[in-house]
Coordinates of C-alpha atoms and ligand atoms in Angstrom, one line a residue:
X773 CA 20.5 -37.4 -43.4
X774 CA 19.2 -37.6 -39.7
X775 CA 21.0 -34.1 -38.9
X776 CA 18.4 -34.1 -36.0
X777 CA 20.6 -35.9 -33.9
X778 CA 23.6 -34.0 -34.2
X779 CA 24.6 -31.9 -30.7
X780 CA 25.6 -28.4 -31.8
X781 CA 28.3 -26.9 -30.2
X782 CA 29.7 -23.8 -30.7
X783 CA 30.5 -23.5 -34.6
X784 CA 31.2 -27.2 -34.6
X785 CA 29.2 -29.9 -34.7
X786 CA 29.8 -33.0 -31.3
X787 CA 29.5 -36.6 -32.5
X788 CA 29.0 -38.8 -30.1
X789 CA 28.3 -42.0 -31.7
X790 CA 25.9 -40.2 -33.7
X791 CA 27.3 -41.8 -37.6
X792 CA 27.7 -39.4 -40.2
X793 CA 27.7 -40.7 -44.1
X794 CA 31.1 -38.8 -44.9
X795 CA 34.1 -37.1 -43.6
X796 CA 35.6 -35.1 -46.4
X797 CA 39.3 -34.0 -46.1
X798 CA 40.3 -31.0 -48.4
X799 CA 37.9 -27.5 -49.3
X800 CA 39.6 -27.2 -52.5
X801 CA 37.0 -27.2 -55.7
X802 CA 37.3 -31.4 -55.1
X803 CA 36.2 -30.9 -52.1
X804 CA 33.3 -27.8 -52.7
X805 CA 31.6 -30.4 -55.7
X806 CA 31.8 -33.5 -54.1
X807 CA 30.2 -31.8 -50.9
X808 CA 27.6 -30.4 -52.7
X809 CA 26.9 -33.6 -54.1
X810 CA 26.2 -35.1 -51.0
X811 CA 24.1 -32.4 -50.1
X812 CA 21.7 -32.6 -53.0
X813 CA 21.5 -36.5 -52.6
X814 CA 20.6 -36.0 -48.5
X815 CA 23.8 -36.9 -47.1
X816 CA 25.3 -36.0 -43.8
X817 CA 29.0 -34.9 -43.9
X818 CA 31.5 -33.0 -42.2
X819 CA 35.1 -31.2 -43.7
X820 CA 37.9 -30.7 -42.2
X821 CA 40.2 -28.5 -44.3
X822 CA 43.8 -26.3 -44.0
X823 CA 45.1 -23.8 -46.1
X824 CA 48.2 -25.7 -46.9
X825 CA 47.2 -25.9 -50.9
X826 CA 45.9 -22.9 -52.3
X827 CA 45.0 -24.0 -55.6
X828 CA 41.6 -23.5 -56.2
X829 CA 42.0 -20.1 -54.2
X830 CA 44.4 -18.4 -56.9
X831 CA 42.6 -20.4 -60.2
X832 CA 41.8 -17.8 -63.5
X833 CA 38.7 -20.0 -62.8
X834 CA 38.0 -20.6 -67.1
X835 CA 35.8 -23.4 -68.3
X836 CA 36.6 -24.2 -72.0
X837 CA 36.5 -27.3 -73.0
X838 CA 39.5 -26.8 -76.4
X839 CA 43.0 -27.5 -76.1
X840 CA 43.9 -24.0 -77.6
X841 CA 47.8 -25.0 -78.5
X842 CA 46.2 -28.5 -80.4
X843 CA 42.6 -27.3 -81.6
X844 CA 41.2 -30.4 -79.4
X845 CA 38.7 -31.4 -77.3
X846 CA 39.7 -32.0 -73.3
X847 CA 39.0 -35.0 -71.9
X848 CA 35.3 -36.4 -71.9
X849 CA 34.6 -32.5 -72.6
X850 CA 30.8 -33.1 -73.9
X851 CA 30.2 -34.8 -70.7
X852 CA 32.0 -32.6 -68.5
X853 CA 29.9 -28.8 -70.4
X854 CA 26.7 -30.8 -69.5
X855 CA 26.8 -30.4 -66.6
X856 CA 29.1 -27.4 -65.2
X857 CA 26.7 -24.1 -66.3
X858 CA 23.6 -26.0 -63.9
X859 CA 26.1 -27.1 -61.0
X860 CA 27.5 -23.5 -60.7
X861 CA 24.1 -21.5 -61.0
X862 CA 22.9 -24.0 -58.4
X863 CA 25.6 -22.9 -56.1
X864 CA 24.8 -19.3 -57.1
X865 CA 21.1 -19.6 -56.3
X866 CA 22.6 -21.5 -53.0
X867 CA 25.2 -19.2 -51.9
X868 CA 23.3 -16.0 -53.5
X869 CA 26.8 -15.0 -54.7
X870 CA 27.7 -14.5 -58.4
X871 CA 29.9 -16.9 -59.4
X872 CA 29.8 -17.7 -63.4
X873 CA 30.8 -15.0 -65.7
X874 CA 29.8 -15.6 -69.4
X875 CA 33.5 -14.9 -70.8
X876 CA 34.2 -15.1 -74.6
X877 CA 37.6 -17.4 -75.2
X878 CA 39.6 -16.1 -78.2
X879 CA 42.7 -17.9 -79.3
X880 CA 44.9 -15.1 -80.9
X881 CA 46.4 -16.4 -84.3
X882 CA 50.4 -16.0 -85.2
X883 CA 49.9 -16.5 -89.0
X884 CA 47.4 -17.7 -92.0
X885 CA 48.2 -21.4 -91.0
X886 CA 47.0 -21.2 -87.8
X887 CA 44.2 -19.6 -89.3
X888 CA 43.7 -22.5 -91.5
X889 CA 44.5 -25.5 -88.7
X890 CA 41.4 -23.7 -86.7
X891 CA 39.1 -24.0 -89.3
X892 CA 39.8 -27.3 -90.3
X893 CA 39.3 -28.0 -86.6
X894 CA 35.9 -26.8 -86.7
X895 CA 34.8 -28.8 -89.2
X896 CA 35.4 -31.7 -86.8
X897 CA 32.9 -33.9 -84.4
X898 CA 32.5 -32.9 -81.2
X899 CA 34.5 -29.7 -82.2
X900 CA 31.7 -28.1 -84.4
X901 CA 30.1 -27.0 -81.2
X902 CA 32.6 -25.2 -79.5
X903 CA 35.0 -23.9 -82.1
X904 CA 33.3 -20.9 -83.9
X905 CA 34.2 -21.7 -88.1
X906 CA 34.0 -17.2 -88.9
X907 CA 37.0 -15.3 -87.7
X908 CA 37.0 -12.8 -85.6
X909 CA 38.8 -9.4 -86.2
X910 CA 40.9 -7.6 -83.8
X911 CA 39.5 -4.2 -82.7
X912 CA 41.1 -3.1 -79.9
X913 CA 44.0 -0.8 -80.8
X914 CA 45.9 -1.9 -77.8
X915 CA 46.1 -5.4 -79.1
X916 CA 48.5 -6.4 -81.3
X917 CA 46.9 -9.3 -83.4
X918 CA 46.7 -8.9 -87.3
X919 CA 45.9 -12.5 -87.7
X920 CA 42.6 -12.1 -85.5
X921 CA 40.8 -14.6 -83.5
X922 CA 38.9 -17.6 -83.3
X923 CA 36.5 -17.6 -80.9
X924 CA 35.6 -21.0 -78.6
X925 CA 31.6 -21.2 -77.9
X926 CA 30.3 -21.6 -74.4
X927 CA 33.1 -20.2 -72.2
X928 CA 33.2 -18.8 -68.6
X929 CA 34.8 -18.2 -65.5
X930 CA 34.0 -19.0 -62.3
X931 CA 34.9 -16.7 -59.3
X932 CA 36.8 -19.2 -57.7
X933 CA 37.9 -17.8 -54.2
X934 CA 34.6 -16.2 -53.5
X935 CA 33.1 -19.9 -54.2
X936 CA 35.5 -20.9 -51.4
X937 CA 35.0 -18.5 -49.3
X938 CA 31.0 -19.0 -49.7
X939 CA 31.1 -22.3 -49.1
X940 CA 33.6 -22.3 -46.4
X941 CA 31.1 -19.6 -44.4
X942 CA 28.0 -22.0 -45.3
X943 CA 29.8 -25.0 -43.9
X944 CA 30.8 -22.8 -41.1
X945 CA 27.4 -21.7 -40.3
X946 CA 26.0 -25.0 -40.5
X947 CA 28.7 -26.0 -38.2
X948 CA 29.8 -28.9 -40.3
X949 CA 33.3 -27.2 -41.2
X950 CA 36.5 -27.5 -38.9
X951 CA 39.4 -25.5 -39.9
X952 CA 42.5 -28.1 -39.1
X953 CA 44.8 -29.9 -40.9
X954 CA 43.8 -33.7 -40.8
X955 CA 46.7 -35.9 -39.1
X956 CA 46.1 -39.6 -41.3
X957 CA 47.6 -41.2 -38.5
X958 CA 44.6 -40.1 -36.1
X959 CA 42.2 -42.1 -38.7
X960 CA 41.2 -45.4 -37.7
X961 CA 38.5 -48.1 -39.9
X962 CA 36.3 -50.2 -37.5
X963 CA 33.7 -52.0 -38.6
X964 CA 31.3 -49.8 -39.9
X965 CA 33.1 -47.1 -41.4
X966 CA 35.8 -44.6 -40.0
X967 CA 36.4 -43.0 -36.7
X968 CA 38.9 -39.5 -36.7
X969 CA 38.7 -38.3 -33.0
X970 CA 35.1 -37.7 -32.1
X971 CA 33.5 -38.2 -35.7
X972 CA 32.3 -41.2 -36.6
X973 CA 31.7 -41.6 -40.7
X974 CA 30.6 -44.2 -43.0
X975 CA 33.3 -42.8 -45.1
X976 CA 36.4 -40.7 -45.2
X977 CA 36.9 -39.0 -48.9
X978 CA 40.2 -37.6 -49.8
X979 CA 40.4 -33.9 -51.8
X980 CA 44.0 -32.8 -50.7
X981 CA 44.8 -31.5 -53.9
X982 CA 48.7 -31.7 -53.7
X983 CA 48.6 -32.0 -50.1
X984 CA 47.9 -36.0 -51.3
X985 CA 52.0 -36.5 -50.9
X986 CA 51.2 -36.4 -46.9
X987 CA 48.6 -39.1 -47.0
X988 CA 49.9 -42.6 -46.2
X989 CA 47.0 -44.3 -47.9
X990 CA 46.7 -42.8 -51.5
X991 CA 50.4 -41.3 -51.8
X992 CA 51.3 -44.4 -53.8
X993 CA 49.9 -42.4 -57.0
X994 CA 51.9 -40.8 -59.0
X995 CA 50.7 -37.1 -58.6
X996 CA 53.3 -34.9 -60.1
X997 CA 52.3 -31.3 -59.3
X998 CA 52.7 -28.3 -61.9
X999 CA 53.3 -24.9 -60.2
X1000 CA 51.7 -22.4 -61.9
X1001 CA 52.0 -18.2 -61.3
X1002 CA 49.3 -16.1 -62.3
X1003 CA 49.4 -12.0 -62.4
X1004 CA 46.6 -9.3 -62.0
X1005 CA 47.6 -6.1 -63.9
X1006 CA 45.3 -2.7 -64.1
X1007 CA 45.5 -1.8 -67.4
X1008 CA 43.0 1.3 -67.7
X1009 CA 43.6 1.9 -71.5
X1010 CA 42.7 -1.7 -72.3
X1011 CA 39.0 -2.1 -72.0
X1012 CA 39.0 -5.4 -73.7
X1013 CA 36.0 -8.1 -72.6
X1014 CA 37.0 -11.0 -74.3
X1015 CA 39.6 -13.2 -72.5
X1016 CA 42.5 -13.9 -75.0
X1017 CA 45.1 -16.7 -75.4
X1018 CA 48.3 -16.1 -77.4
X1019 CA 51.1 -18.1 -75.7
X1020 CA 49.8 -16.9 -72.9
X1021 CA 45.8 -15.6 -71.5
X1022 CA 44.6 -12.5 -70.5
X1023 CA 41.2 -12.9 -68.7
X1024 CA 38.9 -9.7 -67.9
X1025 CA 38.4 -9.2 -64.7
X1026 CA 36.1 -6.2 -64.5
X1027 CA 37.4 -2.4 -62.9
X1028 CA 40.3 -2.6 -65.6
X1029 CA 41.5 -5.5 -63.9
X1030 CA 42.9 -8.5 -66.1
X1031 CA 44.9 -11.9 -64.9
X1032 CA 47.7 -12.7 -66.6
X1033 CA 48.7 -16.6 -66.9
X1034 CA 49.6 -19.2 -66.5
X1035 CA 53.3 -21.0 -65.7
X1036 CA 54.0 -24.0 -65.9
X1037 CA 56.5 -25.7 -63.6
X1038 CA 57.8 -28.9 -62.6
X1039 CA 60.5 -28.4 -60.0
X1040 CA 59.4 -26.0 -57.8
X1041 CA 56.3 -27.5 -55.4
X1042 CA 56.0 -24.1 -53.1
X1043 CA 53.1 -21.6 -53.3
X1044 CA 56.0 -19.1 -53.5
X1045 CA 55.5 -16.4 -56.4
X1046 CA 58.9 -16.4 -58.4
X1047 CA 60.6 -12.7 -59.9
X1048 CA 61.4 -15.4 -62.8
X1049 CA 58.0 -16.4 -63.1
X1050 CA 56.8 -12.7 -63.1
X1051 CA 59.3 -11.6 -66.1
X1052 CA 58.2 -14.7 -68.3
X1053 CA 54.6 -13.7 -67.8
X1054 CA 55.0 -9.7 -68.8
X1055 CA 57.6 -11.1 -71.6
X1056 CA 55.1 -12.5 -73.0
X1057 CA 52.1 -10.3 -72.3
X1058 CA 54.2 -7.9 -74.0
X1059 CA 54.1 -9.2 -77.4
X1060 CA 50.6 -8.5 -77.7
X1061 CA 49.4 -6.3 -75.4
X1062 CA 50.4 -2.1 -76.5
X1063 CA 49.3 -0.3 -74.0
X1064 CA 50.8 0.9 -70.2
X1065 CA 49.9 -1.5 -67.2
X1066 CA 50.6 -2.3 -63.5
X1067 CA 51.3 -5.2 -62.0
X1068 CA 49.6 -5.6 -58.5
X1069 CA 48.8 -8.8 -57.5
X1070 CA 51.0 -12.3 -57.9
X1071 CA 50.1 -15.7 -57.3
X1072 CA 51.3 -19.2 -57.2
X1073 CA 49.7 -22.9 -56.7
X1074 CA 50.3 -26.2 -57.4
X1075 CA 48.0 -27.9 -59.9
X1076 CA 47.3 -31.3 -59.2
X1077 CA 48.6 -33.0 -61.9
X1078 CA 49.1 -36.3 -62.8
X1079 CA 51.6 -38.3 -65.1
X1080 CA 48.8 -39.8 -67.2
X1081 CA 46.8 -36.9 -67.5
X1082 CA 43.4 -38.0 -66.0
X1083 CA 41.9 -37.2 -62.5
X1084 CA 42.8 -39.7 -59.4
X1085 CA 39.1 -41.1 -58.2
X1086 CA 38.4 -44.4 -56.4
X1087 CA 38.7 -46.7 -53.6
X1088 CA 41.8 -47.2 -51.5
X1089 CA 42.8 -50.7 -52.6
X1090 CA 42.8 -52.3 -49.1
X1091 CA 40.7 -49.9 -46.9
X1092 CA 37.4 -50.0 -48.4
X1093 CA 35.8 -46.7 -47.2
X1094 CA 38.7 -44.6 -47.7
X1095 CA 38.1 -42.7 -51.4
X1096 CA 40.1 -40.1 -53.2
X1097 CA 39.4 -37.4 -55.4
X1098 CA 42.0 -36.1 -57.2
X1099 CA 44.4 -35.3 -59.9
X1100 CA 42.0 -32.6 -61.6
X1101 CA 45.2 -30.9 -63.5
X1102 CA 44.4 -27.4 -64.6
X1103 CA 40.8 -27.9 -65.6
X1104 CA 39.3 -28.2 -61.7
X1105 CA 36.2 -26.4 -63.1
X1106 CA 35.0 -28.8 -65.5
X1107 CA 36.3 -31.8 -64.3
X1108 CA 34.8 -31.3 -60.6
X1109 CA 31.4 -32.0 -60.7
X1110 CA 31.9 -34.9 -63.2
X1111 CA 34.1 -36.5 -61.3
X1112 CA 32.3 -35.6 -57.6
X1113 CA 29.1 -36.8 -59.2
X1114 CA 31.2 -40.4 -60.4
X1115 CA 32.4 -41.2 -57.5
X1116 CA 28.8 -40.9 -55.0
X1117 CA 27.7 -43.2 -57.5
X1118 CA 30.0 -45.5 -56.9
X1119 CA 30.2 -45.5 -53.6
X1120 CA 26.2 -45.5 -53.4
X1121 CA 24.6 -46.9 -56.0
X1122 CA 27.8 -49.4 -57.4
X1123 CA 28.4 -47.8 -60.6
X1124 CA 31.6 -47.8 -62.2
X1125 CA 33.9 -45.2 -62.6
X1126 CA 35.2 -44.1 -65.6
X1127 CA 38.1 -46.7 -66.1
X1128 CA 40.7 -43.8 -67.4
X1129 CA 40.2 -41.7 -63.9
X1130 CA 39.9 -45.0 -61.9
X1131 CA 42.8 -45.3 -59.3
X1132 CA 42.6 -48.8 -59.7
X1133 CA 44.5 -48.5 -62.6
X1134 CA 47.8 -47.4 -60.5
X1135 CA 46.8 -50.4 -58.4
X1136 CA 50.4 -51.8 -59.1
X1137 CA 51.9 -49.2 -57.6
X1138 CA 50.5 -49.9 -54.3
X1139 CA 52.2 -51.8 -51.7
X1140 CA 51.0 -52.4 -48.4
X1141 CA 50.7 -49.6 -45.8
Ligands
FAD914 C1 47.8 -20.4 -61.5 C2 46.6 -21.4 -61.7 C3 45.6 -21.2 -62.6 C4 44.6 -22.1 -62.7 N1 43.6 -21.8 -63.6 C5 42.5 -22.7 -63.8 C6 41.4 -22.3 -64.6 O1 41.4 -21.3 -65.2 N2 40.4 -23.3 -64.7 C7 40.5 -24.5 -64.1 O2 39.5 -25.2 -64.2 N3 41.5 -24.8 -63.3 C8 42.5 -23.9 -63.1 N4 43.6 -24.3 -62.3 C9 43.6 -25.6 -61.7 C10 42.7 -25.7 -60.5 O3 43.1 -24.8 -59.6 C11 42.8 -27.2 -59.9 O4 42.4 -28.1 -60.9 C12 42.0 -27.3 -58.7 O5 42.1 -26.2 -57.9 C13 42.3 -28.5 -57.9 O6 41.4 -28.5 -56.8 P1 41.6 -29.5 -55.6 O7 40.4 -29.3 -54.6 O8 41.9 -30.9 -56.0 O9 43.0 -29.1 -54.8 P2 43.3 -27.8 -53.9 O10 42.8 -26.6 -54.5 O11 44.8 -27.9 -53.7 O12 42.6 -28.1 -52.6 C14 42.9 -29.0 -51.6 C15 42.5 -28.6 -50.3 O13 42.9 -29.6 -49.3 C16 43.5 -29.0 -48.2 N5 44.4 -30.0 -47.6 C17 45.4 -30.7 -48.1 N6 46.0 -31.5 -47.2 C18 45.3 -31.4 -46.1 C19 45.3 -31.9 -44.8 N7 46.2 -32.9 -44.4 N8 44.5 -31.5 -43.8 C20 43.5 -30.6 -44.1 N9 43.4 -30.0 -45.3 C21 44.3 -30.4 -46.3 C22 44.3 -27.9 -48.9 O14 44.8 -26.9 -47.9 C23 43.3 -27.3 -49.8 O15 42.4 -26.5 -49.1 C24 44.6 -23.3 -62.1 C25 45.6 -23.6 -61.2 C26 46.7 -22.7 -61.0 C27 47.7 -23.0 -60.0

C-alpha cells in the first residue's frame, strides 16, 4: 500500500518516516507465504533475512497430507490441501518458475497386515480421499517390494530452494529485501507500531524457523528442533517416478536423481551433515532399493518442531505488534499458507486463530522480558 512514497536506493528501499504495514524477519517457507499474503491483500512490507537456518533450503519439498507410519490424516489436512495446489501455481505464474511437481506417494508394505491396516484405513472419513482402496504392484525390478504399494491421492513436491531463491531475487528487485541478520535488541515499539533502524512498520512478524531460540520475545516457547539429513543419490538403472516410503522415502528428482530421507534427531541442533546420519540413510535405502547408486549430495536442517506438535502463531503476550510464525514441523508445505493466511486475519480483520496453533496457549510459560 502507498509504495509511491517509498525513496529507492540502491537495491534497498530508505524509510524515512514513510510507515510500512510489516517488517517480516526470516525468508524461510514462513516467511515466503506470509509475504505473499500480504502482497495479495495490498500490503507494504519489507524482510530482512540471514542464512543462519537452512531449513526450507534443503526440504524433499512433499505435500501429502497421511501419516504413512499410522494410516492418518495430518493435522487440519482437508483445510490445509485446499488451499496449497492454488497458492503454489500462483507463485509459479508470479515467479514464472516451476515449482509443483505432481509426484505419486507410495507407501511400500512389509507384509499382508499392513496390507490390510491400509485398506481399512481407506474406508475411513476424511481418509477416503487420499488413501487410494486398490493396491498397487511393484514393477520396477530394482525395487524390492513383494507386498506392493498403496498409493496416497493428490501428492507433490514443491522445488523448495528455487522458491527461495525466486522469491529472494523478487524481493530483491523490488528492493524490499535486506540480507542481514536482525539484532532484537535494535527493535523498539512506539506508539504506532515498531521502529528497527530506519524502518518504521505497523508490525514486526517473526519467521526464524529455529533461529526463534535468539529472539528475546517469543523464545519462551517451547520449540524443540529435529535435525534432519537428507541424501541425493544418481541411481541411472532406477528410473522409478513414483516417490516411495518404506522406513524411509525415496523422491524422484528427475536426470536419475532421487533424495533419500529423512533423519530424525533430537540432540544435535547444527546444519552439520553427520557420516552416522549418512550410513543410517543408505542402511536403509538398502533394503529396498537393488540396484548400484552414488551418493553426491548431503544435507542437514533443523525442523522447527514443537513439543505439542502444532505450529507456533500469534501475538507476543505483552508487545501487541510483535507476531510469530512458527513451529511448522516437517510439513512447512502444507501448513504454510494455512497458517500465513490465519494469522493476516487476525491481525487485520480480528479473527481467531486456530486455538491448537495459538501461542496463547504457552502463555504460562511467558514471564516478563
Ligand atoms: C531434511 C528435511 C526434509 C524436509 N522435508 C520436508 C518436506 O518434504 N515437506 C515439508 O513440508 N517440509 C519438510 N521439511 C520441513 C520444512 O523444511 C520446515 O517445515 C520449514 O522449512 C520451516 O520453515 P521456516 O520458514 O519456519 O524456517 P526456516 O526454513 O528455518 O527459515 C527461517 C529463516 O529465518 C532466518 N533467520 C533466523 N533468525 C534470523 C535472524 N535473527 N535474522 C535474520 N534472519 C533470521 C533463517 O536464516 C532462515 O532463512 C523438511 C525439513 C528437513 C530438515
Amino acid at each position: 500500500m502507498l509504495r509511491l512514497f517509498h525513496f529507492y536506493y540502491a537495491d534497498y528501499n530508505f524509510y524515512l518516516c514513510y510507515m510500512l504495514d510489516y517488517l517480516v524477519v526470516g525468508l524461510g517457507i514462513a516467511g515466503v507465504t506470509f509475504c505473499e499474503t500480504l502482497e495479495k491483500n495490498g500490503k507494504s512490507f519489507n524482510v530482512i533475512s540471514d542464512a543462519s537456518q537452512i531449513s526450507s533450503q534443503v526440504a524433499a519439498g512433499m505435500y501429502n497430507p497421511v501419516i504413512l507410519k499410522r494410516f492418518s490424516l495430518t493435522w487440519k489436512a482437508l483445510d490445509q490441501m485446499e488451499m496449497v495446489v492454488p497458492f503454489y501455481a500462483n507463485l509459479e505464474n508470479k515467479l514464472k518458475v516451476k515449482l509443483d511437481y505432481k509426484l505419486k506417494v507410495v507407501r511400500r508394505f512389509a507384509s499382508i497386515e499392513e496390507q490390510n491396516l491400509w485398506f481399512e484405513a481407506s474406508d475411513k472419513k476424511g481418509l477416503q480421499h487420499f488413501l487410494s482402496s486398490h493396491l498397487l504392484a511393484n514393477e520396477n525390478a530394482n525395487i524390492d517390494a513383494p507386498y506392493g504399494f498403496g498409493e496416497v491421492l493428490n501428492t507433490g513436491r514443491i522445488n523448495t530452494k528455487l522458491l527461495l531463491d525466486s522469491y529472494k531475487s523478487y524481493l530483491v528487485k523490488k528492493g524490499w529485501f535486506k540480507n542481514e541478520t536482525f539484532e532484537h535488541d535494535r527493535l523498539e515499539q512506539t506508539d504506532s507500531g515498531i521502529t528497527y533502524g530506519e524502518i518504521n512498520a505497523k508490525n514486526v512478524i517473526f519467521a526464524e524457523g529455529f533461529g526463534l531460540h535468539n529472539n528475546p520475545y517469543f523464545n519462551y516457547l517451547p520449540l524443540t528442533g529435529t535435525k534432519g539429513e537428507l541424501l541425493t543419490i544418481k541411481a541411472p538403472a532406477l528410473k522409478e517416478t513414483l516417490a516411495i516410503k518404506s522406513s524411509i522415502f525415496i523422491i524422484p528428482f528427475g536426470e536419475d536423481l532421487y533424495k533419500v530421507g529423512a533423519t530424525y534427531k533430537w540432540k544435535d541442533k547444527t546444519n552439520i551433515p553427520t557420516q552416522e546420519a549418512k550410513d543410517e540413510l543408505l542402511k536403509k535405502l538398502e533394503t529396498f532399493l537393488k540396484c548400484d547408486y552414488k551418493v553426491i549430495d548431503h544435507v542437514a536442517g533443523i525442523r522447527p518442531t514443537v513439543t505439542d506438535r502444532r505450529p507456533l502463531v500469534g501475538r507476543h503476550p505483552e508487545h501487541k505488534n510483535f507476531y510469530v510464525l512458527n513451529g511448522f514441523g516437517s510439513r512447512g508445505i502444507m501448513v504454510g499458507p494455512y497458517a500465513s493466511n490465519q494469522l493476516y486475519n487476525a491481525i487485520e480483520n480480528n479473527e481467531p486463530i486456530a486455538a491448537e496453533m495459538n501461542v496463547e496457549r504457552f502463555r504460562k510459560k511467558y514471564t516478563t522480558v
